[in-house]
Amino acid sequence: MLRAVLKLCCGITYPHLRSMTGLQRAALAAFGLELAHLQMQGQMPLPTWIPLRRTEKTEAVEQRTSALVDEDVFYLKQGETALEEALKIVESEDGWQLETAERNGDVIYSKVLSGNRKVFRLEAELNASPEELHEILFFRLEEMHEWNPGIRRIKVLKHVGRNTLVTHEVSSETAGNLIGQRDFLSVRHSSTRESRVYLGGVSTRLESLPPLPGIVRAENGPTCIILYPLQDRPDRSRFVWLLNMDAKGWLPQSLVNKALPRAQVDFTKHLRHRLAAQNSDNNRY
């Protein structure tokens, strides 16, 4: 019965094999490797339609598939680990000091980690549910430049499943940008636990995308955003953002420590404008 199902599946999918990418090919390869493993253990006879002779071509395909799977696992683990490490930082109670308090109620705290790096935790309330913010900040990430003038572009370079992305971000050359133009190569990972949404990130490596000429490649992470509904207003969210960034370059650290909380305030302001525009459009229909 299993043999017949496998024949049917292969007959159906053959025309589409050339168009498969990413995890689809990896899943197909893993399926084939599992069949081979069962056959070697004697749990499944080798079907007559599977070639017995290995060739250089099949070995090369297996090597490429193995490298693809290893790369995906690397990015997935990197994103998961970054999120867990960032949560340990943001949820720790020791060492936080008030950095700034805005009139609208937004508050930013700072803390110095080992290595003398200063991180910043912004807390705010936003007029959107965690699900809506998850959609804007993760699944529609490439649209961020449309509402945030601090971003020139964000490109998703790779999808690892539904909840992990490899992205390239380039900041804008805007007036008042004390840090200057930077680019970031990052792994971003999202996780939903009960009513909370967690977005984690960390810098990563990709040999095919070296730093851009004339732009400093900064590093971030581990960093995270936590989204959860207010107790009496499920349509509104508590927004907690840990910013942990090394701007690189020849900037005085005092200047960077002044610019980063201001960048958080500006980002949150632009996000509110984006939500207001979205709510206005929704009320129109």
CSV table of C-alpha atoms in Angstrom, one decimal:
chain,number,residue,atom,x,y,z
A,1,MET,CA,0.0,0.0,0.0
A,2,LEU,CA,2.8,2.4,0.9
A,3,ARG,CA,4.6,1.7,-2.3
A,4,ALA,CA,1.5,2.5,-4.3
A,5,VAL,CA,1.0,5.8,-2.5
A,6,LEU,CA,4.6,6.7,-3.1
A,7,LYS,CA,4.3,6.0,-6.8
A,8,LEU,CA,1.2,8.1,-7.0
A,9,CYS,CA,2.8,11.0,-5.1
A,10,CYS,CA,5.9,11.0,-7.3
A,11,GLY,CA,3.8,10.8,-10.5
A,12,ILE,CA,1.7,13.8,-9.4
A,13,THR,CA,4.6,16.0,-8.2
A,14,TYR,CA,7.2,15.3,-10.9
A,15,PRO,CA,6.2,18.3,-13.1
A,16,HIS,CA,6.5,20.6,-10.1
A,17,LEU,CA,9.9,19.5,-8.8
A,18,ARG,CA,11.8,22.2,-10.8
A,19,SER,CA,9.7,24.9,-9.2
A,20,MET,CA,10.3,23.8,-5.6
A,21,THR,CA,12.4,26.0,-3.4
A,22,GLY,CA,13.4,26.3,0.2
A,23,LEU,CA,11.9,24.0,2.7
A,24,GLN,CA,9.8,22.3,0.0
A,25,ARG,CA,12.9,20.7,-1.5
A,26,ALA,CA,14.4,20.1,2.0
A,27,ALA,CA,11.2,18.3,3.0
A,28,LEU,CA,11.2,16.2,-0.2
A,29,ALA,CA,14.8,15.3,0.4
A,30,ALA,CA,14.2,14.4,4.0
A,31,PHE,CA,11.3,12.2,2.9
A,32,GLY,CA,13.6,10.3,0.5
A,33,LEU,CA,16.3,10.0,3.1
A,34,GLU,CA,13.9,8.5,5.6
A,35,LEU,CA,12.8,5.9,3.1
A,36,ALA,CA,16.4,5.0,2.5
A,37,HIS,CA,16.9,4.7,6.3
A,38,LEU,CA,14.0,2.4,6.7
A,39,GLN,CA,15.2,0.2,3.8
A,40,MET,CA,18.7,-0.1,5.3
A,41,GLN,CA,17.1,-1.3,8.6
A,42,GLY,CA,15.1,-3.9,6.7
A,43,GLN,CA,11.8,-2.3,7.6
A,44,MET,CA,10.8,-1.6,4.1
A,45,PRO,CA,11.9,-3.4,0.8
A,46,LEU,CA,13.4,-1.2,-1.8
A,47,PRO,CA,10.8,-0.6,-4.6
A,48,THR,CA,11.8,-1.7,-8.1
A,49,TRP,CA,11.4,1.9,-9.4
A,50,ILE,CA,14.2,3.3,-7.2
A,51,PRO,CA,17.6,3.0,-8.9
A,52,LEU,CA,20.1,0.8,-7.1
A,53,ARG,CA,23.2,2.5,-8.5
A,54,ARG,CA,24.5,5.7,-7.0
A,55,THR,CA,25.9,8.3,-9.4
A,56,GLU,CA,28.0,11.4,-9.0
A,57,LYS,CA,24.9,13.4,-9.9
A,58,THR,CA,22.7,11.9,-7.1
A,59,GLU,CA,25.6,12.4,-4.6
A,60,ALA,CA,25.9,16.0,-5.6
A,61,VAL,CA,22.2,16.6,-5.2
A,62,GLU,CA,22.3,14.9,-1.7
A,63,GLN,CA,25.2,17.2,-0.7
A,64,ARG,CA,23.4,20.3,-1.8
A,65,THR,CA,20.2,19.3,-0.1
A,66,SER,CA,22.1,18.5,3.1
A,67,ALA,CA,23.8,21.9,3.0
A,68,LEU,CA,20.4,23.5,2.5
A,69,VAL,CA,18.9,21.7,5.5
A,70,ASP,CA,21.9,22.5,7.7
A,71,GLU,CA,21.6,26.2,6.8
A,72,ASP,CA,17.9,26.3,7.6
A,73,VAL,CA,18.5,24.6,11.0
A,74,PHE,CA,21.3,27.1,11.7
A,75,TYR,CA,19.1,30.1,11.2
A,76,LEU,CA,16.2,28.6,13.1
A,77,LYS,CA,18.3,27.8,16.1
A,78,GLN,CA,20.0,31.2,15.9
A,79,GLY,CA,16.6,32.9,16.0
A,80,GLU,CA,15.2,30.8,18.8
A,81,THR,CA,18.3,31.3,20.9
A,82,ALA,CA,18.3,35.0,20.3
A,83,LEU,CA,14.7,35.3,21.5
A,84,GLU,CA,15.3,33.4,24.7
A,85,GLU,CA,18.5,35.4,25.5
A,86,ALA,CA,16.7,38.7,24.9
A,87,LEU,CA,13.8,37.7,27.1
A,88,LYS,CA,16.2,36.9,29.9
A,89,ILE,CA,17.6,40.5,29.6
A,90,VAL,CA,14.3,42.3,29.3
A,91,GLU,CA,12.5,40.3,32.0
A,92,SER,CA,15.4,40.7,34.6
A,93,GLU,CA,14.6,43.1,37.3
A,94,ASP,CA,18.0,44.2,38.4
A,95,GLY,CA,20.0,47.2,37.0
A,96,TRP,CA,17.3,49.1,35.1
A,97,GLN,CA,17.3,52.8,35.4
A,98,LEU,CA,14.8,55.4,34.0
A,99,GLU,CA,16.2,56.9,30.8
A,100,THR,CA,13.3,59.1,29.6
A,101,ALA,CA,9.6,59.5,30.1
A,102,GLU,CA,7.5,60.9,27.3
A,103,ARG,CA,4.3,63.0,27.8
A,104,ASN,CA,2.2,60.3,26.1
A,105,GLY,CA,3.1,57.8,28.7
A,106,ASP,CA,5.9,56.0,26.8
A,107,VAL,CA,8.8,55.1,29.1
A,108,ILE,CA,12.4,54.0,28.3
A,109,TYR,CA,14.7,52.3,30.8
A,110,SER,CA,18.4,51.5,30.3
A,111,LYS,CA,20.7,48.9,31.6
A,112,VAL,CA,24.5,48.3,31.2
A,113,LEU,CA,25.4,44.7,30.3
A,114,SER,CA,28.7,43.0,30.6
A,115,GLY,CA,31.2,44.4,28.1
A,116,ASN,CA,29.8,47.9,28.9
A,117,ARG,CA,27.1,47.8,26.3
A,118,LYS,CA,24.0,49.8,27.1
A,119,VAL,CA,20.6,48.4,26.2
A,120,PHE,CA,17.2,50.2,26.2
A,121,ARG,CA,13.7,48.9,27.1
A,122,LEU,CA,10.8,50.9,25.8
A,123,GLU,CA,7.3,50.4,27.2
A,124,ALA,CA,4.2,51.8,25.5
A,125,GLU,CA,0.5,51.2,24.8
A,126,LEU,CA,-0.6,50.9,21.2
A,127,ASN,CA,-4.1,51.1,19.7
A,128,ALA,CA,-4.0,47.7,18.0
A,129,SER,CA,-4.2,44.0,19.1
A,130,PRO,CA,-1.1,41.8,19.3
A,131,GLU,CA,-2.2,40.0,16.2
A,132,GLU,CA,-2.4,43.2,14.2
A,133,LEU,CA,1.0,44.3,15.4
A,134,HIS,CA,2.4,40.9,14.6
A,135,GLU,CA,1.2,41.2,11.1
A,136,ILE,CA,2.7,44.7,10.6
A,137,LEU,CA,6.0,44.1,12.3
A,138,PHE,CA,6.8,40.6,11.1
A,139,PHE,CA,4.7,39.3,8.2
A,140,ARG,CA,4.6,42.7,6.4
A,141,LEU,CA,8.1,43.7,7.3
A,142,GLU,CA,9.1,44.7,3.8
A,143,GLU,CA,6.5,47.5,3.9
A,144,MET,CA,8.1,49.2,6.8
A,145,HIS,CA,9.8,51.8,4.7
A,146,GLU,CA,6.4,53.0,3.6
A,147,TRP,CA,5.6,54.3,7.1
A,148,ASN,CA,8.9,54.6,8.8
A,149,PRO,CA,11.2,57.3,7.2
A,150,GLY,CA,14.1,55.9,9.2
A,151,ILE,CA,14.2,52.8,7.0
A,152,ARG,CA,15.3,52.9,3.4
A,153,ARG,CA,14.4,49.3,2.7
A,154,ILE,CA,14.0,45.9,4.3
A,155,LYS,CA,14.3,42.8,2.1
A,156,VAL,CA,13.5,39.3,3.2
A,157,LEU,CA,16.3,37.1,1.9
A,158,LYS,CA,15.1,33.8,3.1
A,159,HIS,CA,12.1,32.2,4.8
A,160,VAL,CA,12.7,29.3,7.2
A,161,GLY,CA,9.3,28.0,7.8
A,162,ARG,CA,6.7,30.6,8.7
A,163,ASN,CA,8.2,32.0,11.8
A,164,THR,CA,11.9,32.7,10.9
A,165,LEU,CA,13.3,35.1,8.4
A,166,VAL,CA,16.7,36.3,7.2
A,167,THR,CA,16.5,39.9,6.4
A,168,HIS,CA,18.7,42.8,5.1
A,169,GLU,CA,17.8,46.2,6.4
A,170,VAL,CA,19.3,49.6,5.3
A,171,SER,CA,18.6,52.7,7.2
A,172,SER,CA,17.8,56.1,5.6
A,173,GLU,CA,20.0,59.1,5.2
A,174,THR,CA,17.6,61.3,7.1
A,175,ALA,CA,18.2,64.7,8.8
A,176,GLY,CA,18.7,64.3,12.5
A,177,ASN,CA,20.1,60.8,12.2
A,178,LEU,CA,23.0,61.1,14.7
A,179,ILE,CA,24.3,57.6,14.0
A,180,GLY,CA,24.4,57.8,10.2
A,181,GLN,CA,23.4,55.3,7.6
A,182,ARG,CA,23.8,51.7,8.6
A,183,ASP,CA,22.8,48.3,7.3
A,184,PHE,CA,21.9,45.1,9.2
A,185,LEU,CA,21.9,41.4,8.3
A,186,SER,CA,19.6,39.7,10.7
A,187,VAL,CA,17.7,36.6,11.7
A,188,ARG,CA,14.2,37.4,12.9
A,189,HIS,CA,12.1,34.9,14.8
A,190,SER,CA,8.5,35.1,16.0
A,191,SER,CA,6.7,33.0,18.6
A,192,THR,CA,3.2,33.0,20.0
A,193,ARG,CA,2.5,31.8,23.5
A,194,GLU,CA,-1.0,32.0,24.9
A,195,SER,CA,-2.1,35.6,24.3
A,196,ARG,CA,1.5,37.0,23.9
A,197,VAL,CA,3.5,37.5,20.7
A,198,TYR,CA,7.3,37.5,20.9
A,199,LEU,CA,9.6,38.8,18.1
A,200,GLY,CA,13.3,38.2,18.5
A,201,GLY,CA,16.3,39.1,16.4
A,202,VAL,CA,20.0,38.9,16.1
A,203,SER,CA,22.7,39.7,13.6
A,204,THR,CA,23.8,36.8,11.4
A,205,ARG,CA,26.2,36.1,8.5
A,206,LEU,CA,25.7,35.5,4.8
A,207,GLU,CA,28.7,35.2,2.6
A,208,SER,CA,26.7,36.2,-0.5
A,209,LEU,CA,25.9,39.6,1.0
A,210,PRO,CA,29.0,41.5,2.3
A,211,PRO,CA,28.7,45.0,3.7
A,212,LEU,CA,27.6,47.7,1.2
A,213,PRO,CA,30.2,50.2,-0.1
A,214,GLY,CA,30.0,53.4,2.0
A,215,ILE,CA,27.6,52.0,4.6
A,216,VAL,CA,28.7,50.7,8.0
A,217,ARG,CA,27.3,47.3,8.9
A,218,ALA,CA,26.0,47.5,12.4
A,219,GLU,CA,25.1,44.6,14.7
A,220,ASN,CA,22.1,44.0,16.8
A,221,GLY,CA,20.9,41.5,19.4
A,222,PRO,CA,19.9,39.7,21.0
A,223,THR,CA,16.8,41.9,20.9
A,224,CYS,CA,13.1,41.4,21.2
A,225,ILE,CA,9.6,42.9,21.1
A,226,ILE,CA,6.8,41.6,23.4
A,227,LEU,CA,3.2,42.2,22.5
A,228,TYR,CA,0.3,41.4,24.8
A,229,PRO,CA,-3.3,42.7,25.2
A,230,LEU,CA,-4.3,45.0,28.0
A,231,GLN,CA,-6.4,43.3,30.6
A,232,ASP,CA,-9.5,45.5,30.0
A,233,ARG,CA,-8.9,46.3,26.4
A,234,PRO,CA,-8.0,43.3,24.2
A,235,ASP,CA,-8.0,45.5,21.1
A,236,ARG,CA,-5.1,47.5,22.6
A,237,SER,CA,-1.6,46.2,23.3
A,238,ARG,CA,1.3,46.6,25.7
A,239,PHE,CA,4.4,47.1,23.5
A,240,VAL,CA,7.8,46.2,25.1
A,241,TRP,CA,10.9,46.6,23.0
A,242,LEU,CA,14.4,45.7,24.0
A,243,LEU,CA,16.9,47.6,21.7
A,244,ASN,CA,20.4,46.1,21.9
A,245,MET,CA,22.7,47.5,19.1
A,246,ASP,CA,26.3,48.0,18.3
A,247,ALA,CA,26.5,50.8,15.8
A,248,LYS,CA,30.1,50.1,14.9
A,249,GLY,CA,32.1,52.8,13.1
A,250,TRP,CA,34.0,55.6,14.9
A,251,LEU,CA,31.2,57.1,16.8
A,252,PRO,CA,31.6,58.1,20.5
A,253,GLN,CA,29.6,55.8,22.7
A,254,SER,CA,28.0,58.7,24.4
A,255,LEU,CA,26.5,59.8,21.1
A,256,VAL,CA,25.2,56.4,20.3
A,257,ASN,CA,23.6,56.1,23.8
A,258,LYS,CA,21.9,59.4,23.2
A,259,ALA,CA,20.6,58.4,19.7
A,260,LEU,CA,19.2,54.9,20.4
A,261,PRO,CA,16.4,55.9,22.8
A,262,ARG,CA,15.5,58.7,20.5
A,263,ALA,CA,15.3,56.2,17.6
A,264,GLN,CA,12.9,54.1,19.8
A,265,VAL,CA,10.6,57.1,20.4
A,266,ASP,CA,10.6,58.0,16.7
A,267,PHE,CA,9.8,54.5,15.6
A,268,THR,CA,6.9,54.2,18.0
A,269,LYS,CA,5.6,57.6,16.8
A,270,HIS,CA,5.7,56.4,13.2
A,271,LEU,CA,4.1,53.1,14.2
A,272,ARG,CA,1.2,54.9,15.8
A,273,HIS,CA,0.7,57.0,12.6
A,274,ARG,CA,0.6,53.7,10.7
A,275,LEU,CA,-2.0,52.3,13.0
A,276,ALA,CA,-4.1,55.4,12.9
A,277,ALA,CA,-4.1,55.4,9.1
A,278,GLN,CA,-5.1,51.7,9.1
A,279,ASN,CA,-8.0,52.3,11.5
A,280,SER,CA,-9.2,55.2,9.4
A,281,ASP,CA,-9.2,53.0,6.3
A,282,ASN,CA,-11.1,50.3,8.2
A,283,ASN,CA,-13.8,52.7,9.5
A,284,ARG,CA,-14.3,54.0,6.0
A,285,TYR,CA,-15.7,50.6,4.8
